[in-house]
């Protein structure tokens, strides 16, 4: 389990770094002024664009590691699907709140945090609905097969 | 089903061929001590069983011939075991501490509990000192299936499956009891039910 956790976290870290870098590139291109657009808080903390980019990528990586490692929750046999989705959502959101406010991705106010929590809640509701309906269909199939098995 | 399987289904433990005897003597056939106790209780005499194999290269089926002075309970039991391969019994301990033979078709589930196995049959609970892994290896072909790390259920005793709002698989038995299974075992249950149907 520990090895699995480490592998997933490592994978999430790399993916997070890549996504973080791509976002900086995309936003910078979209702005059109020819320079890298980085969070002001990071620029202030590190003093240089390179330092800010590195900090941003490391924070993105760490933020990616947490939800990826959190997917192991779905493999806990003793937990129901709802509990797994709720705990995953909580860890996901809490991680973003921490890294987001620390790196200046969002402002530390209720509105920004509320929007983030709300968007993630909608995403996880969709995840739960899809998985729930899929398993309901599978269980319906089980009952049909059970009836066939018991038929005289 | 080869001749070794047939012989091993009939003989008491002391005569078994290449069969590892596990708990309470055997699964499916009572140990000589239990059989003798049951026969005396019923007023019968325990007959010695002689098993012989005759090779017949032209024979495409397996012919089993029972030869005895009368078709008593012992002979009937042996014939039932061969006639219906999945009819068997398990030597378990009832709440009073006595060892009884429990027919497999009465068992709804077997679960591990405090280093023992709890056997649920109807409204009654029995106990067994064995491991779930041993039971899985022995009982699985008889429509028993592992549904979690701690439980094996008899699919023939299941009334219906239900997927709850909280996302767990609830299994309801014919007699009203219920248990919970992991979603991970749904494919295995589906496969076993397909084979059974």
Coordinates of C-alpha atoms in Angstrom, one line a residue:
Chain A
X1 CA 0.0 0.0 0.0
X2 CA 2.8 2.4 0.9
X3 CA 4.6 1.7 -2.4
X4 CA 1.3 2.3 -4.3
X5 CA 0.8 5.5 -2.4
X6 CA 4.3 6.7 -3.2
X7 CA 4.0 5.8 -6.9
X8 CA 0.7 7.6 -7.3
X9 CA 2.0 10.6 -5.4
X10 CA 5.1 10.7 -7.6
X11 CA 3.0 10.5 -10.7
X12 CA 0.7 13.2 -9.4
X13 CA 3.6 15.4 -8.6
X14 CA 5.0 15.2 -12.1
X15 CA 1.6 15.7 -13.7
X16 CA 1.0 18.7 -11.4
X17 CA 4.3 20.3 -12.4
X18 CA 3.5 19.8 -16.1
X19 CA 0.0 21.3 -15.7
X20 CA 1.4 24.2 -13.7
X21 CA 4.0 25.0 -16.3
X22 CA 1.5 24.7 -19.1
X23 CA -0.9 27.0 -17.4
X24 CA 1.8 29.7 -17.0
X25 CA 2.8 29.3 -20.6
X26 CA -0.9 29.5 -21.8
X27 CA -1.7 32.5 -19.7
X28 CA 1.5 34.3 -20.7
X29 CA 0.7 33.6 -24.4
X30 CA -2.8 34.8 -23.9
X31 CA -1.7 38.0 -22.3
X32 CA 0.4 38.9 -25.3
X33 CA 2.9 41.1 -23.6
X34 CA 5.8 38.7 -24.1
X35 CA 6.8 38.0 -20.5
X36 CA 5.9 35.2 -18.2
X37 CA 2.7 35.8 -16.1
X38 CA 3.4 34.5 -12.6
X39 CA 1.5 35.1 -9.3
X40 CA 2.6 38.4 -7.8
X41 CA 3.0 36.8 -4.4
X42 CA 5.6 34.3 -5.7
X43 CA 7.5 37.0 -7.5
X44 CA 7.6 39.0 -4.3
X45 CA 8.7 36.0 -2.2
X46 CA 11.4 34.8 -4.6
X47 CA 12.5 38.1 -6.2
X48 CA 13.1 36.6 -9.6
X49 CA 10.9 35.2 -12.4
X50 CA 12.9 32.0 -12.5
X51 CA 12.5 31.6 -8.7
X52 CA 8.8 32.3 -8.9
X53 CA 8.4 29.8 -11.8
X54 CA 10.2 27.1 -9.9
X55 CA 8.2 27.8 -6.8
X56 CA 5.0 27.7 -8.8
X57 CA 5.9 24.4 -10.5
X58 CA 6.9 22.8 -7.2
X59 CA 3.7 23.9 -5.6
X60 CA 1.7 22.7 -8.6
X61 CA 3.5 19.3 -8.2
X62 CA 2.8 19.0 -4.6
X63 CA -0.9 20.0 -5.2
X64 CA -1.1 17.3 -7.9
X65 CA 0.4 14.6 -5.6
X66 CA -2.3 15.0 -3.0
X67 CA -5.4 14.2 -5.0
X68 CA -3.6 11.5 -7.1
X69 CA -2.5 9.7 -3.9
X70 CA -6.1 10.3 -2.7
X71 CA -7.4 8.0 -5.4
X72 CA -6.3 5.2 -3.2
X73 CA -9.3 6.0 -1.1
X74 CA -11.5 4.4 -3.8
X75 CA -9.7 1.1 -3.1
X76 CA -10.7 0.9 0.6
X77 CA -13.1 -2.0 0.7
X78 CA -14.7 -1.0 4.0
X79 CA -15.7 2.5 2.8
X80 CA -18.7 3.1 0.7
X81 CA -18.6 5.1 -2.5
X82 CA -20.1 8.3 -0.9
X83 CA -17.6 8.4 1.9
X84 CA -14.7 7.9 -0.5
X85 CA -15.9 10.7 -2.8
X86 CA -16.5 13.1 0.2
X87 CA -13.1 12.4 1.7
X88 CA -11.4 12.8 -1.7
X89 CA -13.2 16.0 -2.3
X90 CA -12.2 17.3 1.2
X91 CA -8.6 16.5 0.7
X92 CA -8.6 17.9 -2.8
X93 CA -10.2 21.2 -1.7
X94 CA -8.1 21.6 1.4
X95 CA -4.9 21.1 -0.6
X96 CA -5.9 23.7 -3.1
X97 CA -6.9 26.2 -0.4
X98 CA -3.5 25.7 1.2
X99 CA -1.4 25.9 -1.9
X100 CA -3.6 28.4 -3.6
X101 CA -3.5 31.0 -0.8
X102 CA 0.2 30.4 -0.2
X103 CA 1.2 30.8 -3.8
X104 CA -1.2 33.6 -4.6
X105 CA -3.4 31.5 -7.0
X106 CA -6.5 32.7 -5.2
X107 CA -7.1 35.5 -2.7
X108 CA -7.6 34.4 0.9
X109 CA -11.2 35.5 1.1
X110 CA -14.5 33.7 1.4
X111 CA -15.7 34.5 -2.1
X112 CA -12.7 33.0 -3.9
X113 CA -12.5 30.0 -1.6
X114 CA -16.3 29.5 -1.9
X115 CA -16.0 29.5 -5.7
X116 CA -13.2 26.9 -5.6
X117 CA -15.1 24.7 -3.1
X118 CA -18.2 25.0 -5.1
X119 CA -16.6 24.1 -8.4
X120 CA -14.9 21.1 -6.9
X121 CA -18.1 20.0 -5.2
X122 CA -19.9 20.0 -8.6
X123 CA -17.1 18.0 -10.1
X124 CA -17.2 15.4 -7.3
X125 CA -21.0 15.3 -7.5
X126 CA -20.7 14.4 -11.2
X127 CA -18.1 11.8 -10.3
X128 CA -20.3 10.3 -7.7
X129 CA -23.4 10.2 -10.0
X130 CA -21.5 8.5 -12.8
X131 CA -20.0 5.9 -10.5
X132 CA -23.2 5.3 -8.6
X133 CA -25.3 4.8 -11.7
X134 CA -22.7 2.5 -13.2
X135 CA -22.7 0.3 -10.1
X136 CA -26.5 0.4 -9.9
X137 CA -26.7 -1.0 -13.5
X138 CA -24.2 -3.7 -12.6
X139 CA -26.1 -4.7 -9.5
X140 CA -29.3 -4.8 -11.6
X141 CA -27.5 -7.2 -13.9
X142 CA -26.5 -9.3 -10.9
X143 CA -30.1 -9.6 -9.8
X144 CA -31.1 -10.7 -13.3
X145 CA -28.5 -13.4 -13.3
X146 CA -29.5 -14.4 -9.8
X147 CA -33.1 -14.9 -10.9
X148 CA -31.9 -17.0 -13.8
X149 CA -29.8 -19.2 -11.5
X150 CA -32.7 -19.8 -9.2
X151 CA -35.2 -20.4 -11.9
X152 CA -36.5 -24.0 -11.8
Chain B
X1 CA -14.8 -35.5 -12.4
X2 CA -12.2 -38.3 -12.3
X3 CA -12.1 -41.5 -10.4
X4 CA -9.9 -40.0 -7.7
X5 CA -12.5 -37.3 -7.0
X6 CA -15.2 -40.0 -6.8
X7 CA -13.2 -42.2 -4.4
X8 CA -12.3 -39.3 -2.2
X9 CA -15.9 -38.2 -1.9
X10 CA -16.9 -41.6 -0.6
X11 CA -14.2 -42.8 1.8
X12 CA -13.6 -41.7 5.4
X13 CA -10.4 -39.8 6.0
X14 CA -8.2 -42.8 6.8
X15 CA -8.8 -44.1 3.3
X16 CA -8.4 -40.9 1.3
X17 CA -6.1 -40.8 -1.6
X18 CA -3.8 -37.8 -1.9
X19 CA -6.3 -35.6 -0.2
X20 CA -5.2 -33.2 2.5
X21 CA -7.6 -33.5 5.4
X22 CA -8.2 -30.1 6.9
X23 CA -10.6 -29.3 9.7
X24 CA -13.1 -31.4 11.7
X25 CA -12.1 -34.5 9.8
X26 CA -13.3 -33.5 6.3
X27 CA -15.7 -31.4 4.4
X28 CA -18.5 -33.2 2.8
X29 CA -18.1 -36.6 4.5
X30 CA -18.3 -37.0 8.2
X31 CA -15.3 -38.4 10.0
X32 CA -15.5 -42.0 11.2
X33 CA -16.1 -40.9 14.8
X34 CA -19.0 -38.5 13.8
X35 CA -20.5 -41.1 11.5
X36 CA -20.4 -43.8 14.2
X37 CA -22.0 -41.5 16.7
X38 CA -24.8 -40.6 14.3
X39 CA -25.3 -44.3 13.3
X40 CA -25.6 -45.4 16.9
X41 CA -27.9 -42.5 17.7
X42 CA -30.2 -43.7 14.9
X43 CA -29.9 -47.3 16.0
X44 CA -27.9 -48.4 12.9
X45 CA -24.7 -50.3 12.4
X46 CA -21.8 -48.6 10.7
X47 CA -20.7 -50.7 7.7
X48 CA -17.1 -50.8 6.5
X49 CA -16.6 -49.2 3.1
X50 CA -14.5 -51.0 0.5
X51 CA -13.6 -49.0 -2.5
X52 CA -12.3 -50.7 -5.7
X53 CA -11.3 -49.2 -9.0
X54 CA -11.8 -51.2 -12.2
X55 CA -10.2 -49.8 -15.3
X56 CA -12.4 -50.1 -18.4
X57 CA -10.9 -48.5 -21.5
X58 CA -14.2 -48.7 -23.4
X59 CA -16.1 -47.0 -20.7
X60 CA -16.8 -43.3 -21.5
X61 CA -18.7 -42.6 -18.3
X62 CA -17.9 -43.2 -14.6
X63 CA -20.0 -46.1 -13.3
X64 CA -20.5 -46.2 -9.6
X65 CA -22.0 -49.4 -8.2
X66 CA -23.1 -49.7 -4.6
X67 CA -23.3 -53.3 -3.3
X68 CA -24.6 -53.8 0.3
X69 CA -27.1 -56.0 2.2
X70 CA -29.6 -53.2 2.3
X71 CA -30.1 -49.6 1.2
X72 CA -29.7 -48.1 4.7
X73 CA -29.0 -44.6 5.8
X74 CA -25.3 -45.0 5.3
X75 CA -25.7 -46.3 1.7
X76 CA -28.3 -43.6 1.0
X77 CA -25.9 -40.9 2.2
X78 CA -23.1 -42.3 0.0
X79 CA -25.4 -42.5 -3.0
X80 CA -26.6 -38.9 -2.5
X81 CA -23.0 -37.7 -2.3
X82 CA -22.3 -39.2 -5.7
X83 CA -25.7 -38.4 -7.3
X84 CA -25.6 -34.8 -6.3
X85 CA -21.9 -33.7 -6.2
X86 CA -22.7 -30.5 -4.4
X87 CA -24.7 -32.0 -1.6
X88 CA -22.4 -32.1 1.4
X89 CA -22.2 -31.2 4.9
X90 CA -19.9 -29.4 7.3
X91 CA -19.0 -30.5 10.8
X92 CA -19.6 -27.4 12.9
X93 CA -20.2 -26.6 16.6
X94 CA -23.6 -25.4 17.7
X95 CA -24.2 -22.9 20.5
X96 CA -24.4 -25.8 23.1
X97 CA -20.9 -26.9 22.1
X98 CA -22.0 -30.1 20.3
X99 CA -20.6 -31.1 17.0
X100 CA -23.2 -31.3 14.3
X101 CA -23.3 -32.0 10.6
X102 CA -24.7 -29.0 8.8
X103 CA -25.8 -29.5 5.2
X104 CA -24.0 -27.1 2.9
X105 CA -27.3 -26.0 1.2
X106 CA -28.5 -24.6 4.6
X107 CA -25.5 -22.3 5.0
X108 CA -26.0 -18.7 4.0
X109 CA -22.6 -17.3 4.9
X110 CA -19.3 -18.0 6.6
X111 CA -17.5 -15.1 8.1
X112 CA -14.4 -14.8 10.2
X113 CA -14.9 -13.6 13.8
X114 CA -12.4 -13.7 16.7
X115 CA -10.1 -16.2 15.1
X116 CA -13.0 -18.6 14.4
X117 CA -15.5 -18.9 11.6
X118 CA -19.1 -18.0 12.2
X119 CA -21.5 -20.1 10.1
X120 CA -24.9 -18.6 9.5
X121 CA -27.6 -21.1 8.6
X122 CA -31.2 -19.7 8.7
X123 CA -31.7 -18.2 12.1
X124 CA -29.0 -20.3 13.6
X125 CA -25.3 -19.5 14.2
X126 CA -22.6 -22.2 14.3
X127 CA -18.9 -22.0 14.8
X128 CA -15.9 -23.6 13.1
X129 CA -12.3 -23.6 13.8
X130 CA -10.7 -23.1 10.4
X131 CA -9.5 -20.4 8.1
X132 CA -11.5 -18.6 5.5
X133 CA -8.9 -19.5 3.0
X134 CA -9.4 -23.3 3.6
X135 CA -13.2 -22.8 3.2
X136 CA -12.7 -20.9 0.0
X137 CA -10.6 -23.6 -1.5
X138 CA -13.1 -26.3 -0.5
X139 CA -16.4 -24.7 -0.9
X140 CA -16.0 -22.4 -3.9
X141 CA -17.2 -24.9 -6.5
X142 CA -20.4 -25.3 -4.6
X143 CA -21.7 -21.8 -5.4
X144 CA -20.0 -20.3 -2.4
X145 CA -18.1 -17.1 -3.2
X146 CA -15.9 -14.8 -1.3
X147 CA -17.4 -11.3 -1.1
X148 CA -14.9 -9.6 1.1
X149 CA -11.8 -10.3 3.1
X150 CA -13.8 -11.7 5.9
X151 CA -16.8 -13.5 4.4
X152 CA -17.9 -16.2 2.0
X153 CA -21.6 -16.4 1.0
X154 CA -23.7 -19.1 -0.5
X155 CA -25.1 -17.5 -3.7
X156 CA -28.0 -20.0 -3.7
X157 CA -29.2 -18.4 -0.4
X158 CA -29.1 -14.8 -1.7
X159 CA -32.4 -13.2 -2.3
X160 CA -31.2 -10.0 -3.9
X161 CA -28.4 -7.6 -4.3
X162 CA -28.8 -3.9 -3.6
X163 CA -26.5 -0.9 -4.2
X164 CA -27.2 1.7 -1.5
X165 CA -27.0 5.4 -1.7
X166 CA -23.9 5.3 0.4
X167 CA -22.3 3.2 -2.2
X168 CA -22.0 -0.2 -0.6
X169 CA -23.3 -3.5 -2.0
X170 CA -25.9 -5.0 0.3
X171 CA -26.6 -8.7 0.0
X172 CA -30.0 -9.9 1.3
X173 CA -30.4 -13.6 2.2
X174 CA -33.6 -15.7 1.9
X175 CA -34.2 -15.8 5.6
X176 CA -33.9 -12.0 6.0
X177 CA -30.3 -11.6 7.2
X178 CA -28.1 -9.2 5.2
X179 CA -24.4 -8.6 4.8
X180 CA -22.2 -6.1 3.0
X181 CA -19.7 -6.6 0.2
X182 CA -17.1 -4.6 -1.5
X183 CA -17.8 -3.2 -4.9
X184 CA -14.5 -4.9 -6.0
X185 CA -16.2 -8.3 -5.9
X186 CA -19.0 -7.4 -8.3
X187 CA -17.2 -8.8 -11.3
X188 CA -16.4 -12.1 -9.5
X189 CA -20.1 -12.4 -8.4
X190 CA -21.3 -11.7 -11.9
X191 CA -18.9 -14.3 -13.3
X192 CA -20.0 -17.0 -10.8
X193 CA -23.7 -16.3 -11.5
X194 CA -23.1 -16.5 -15.2
X195 CA -21.4 -19.9 -14.7
X196 CA -24.3 -21.0 -12.4
X197 CA -27.0 -20.0 -14.8

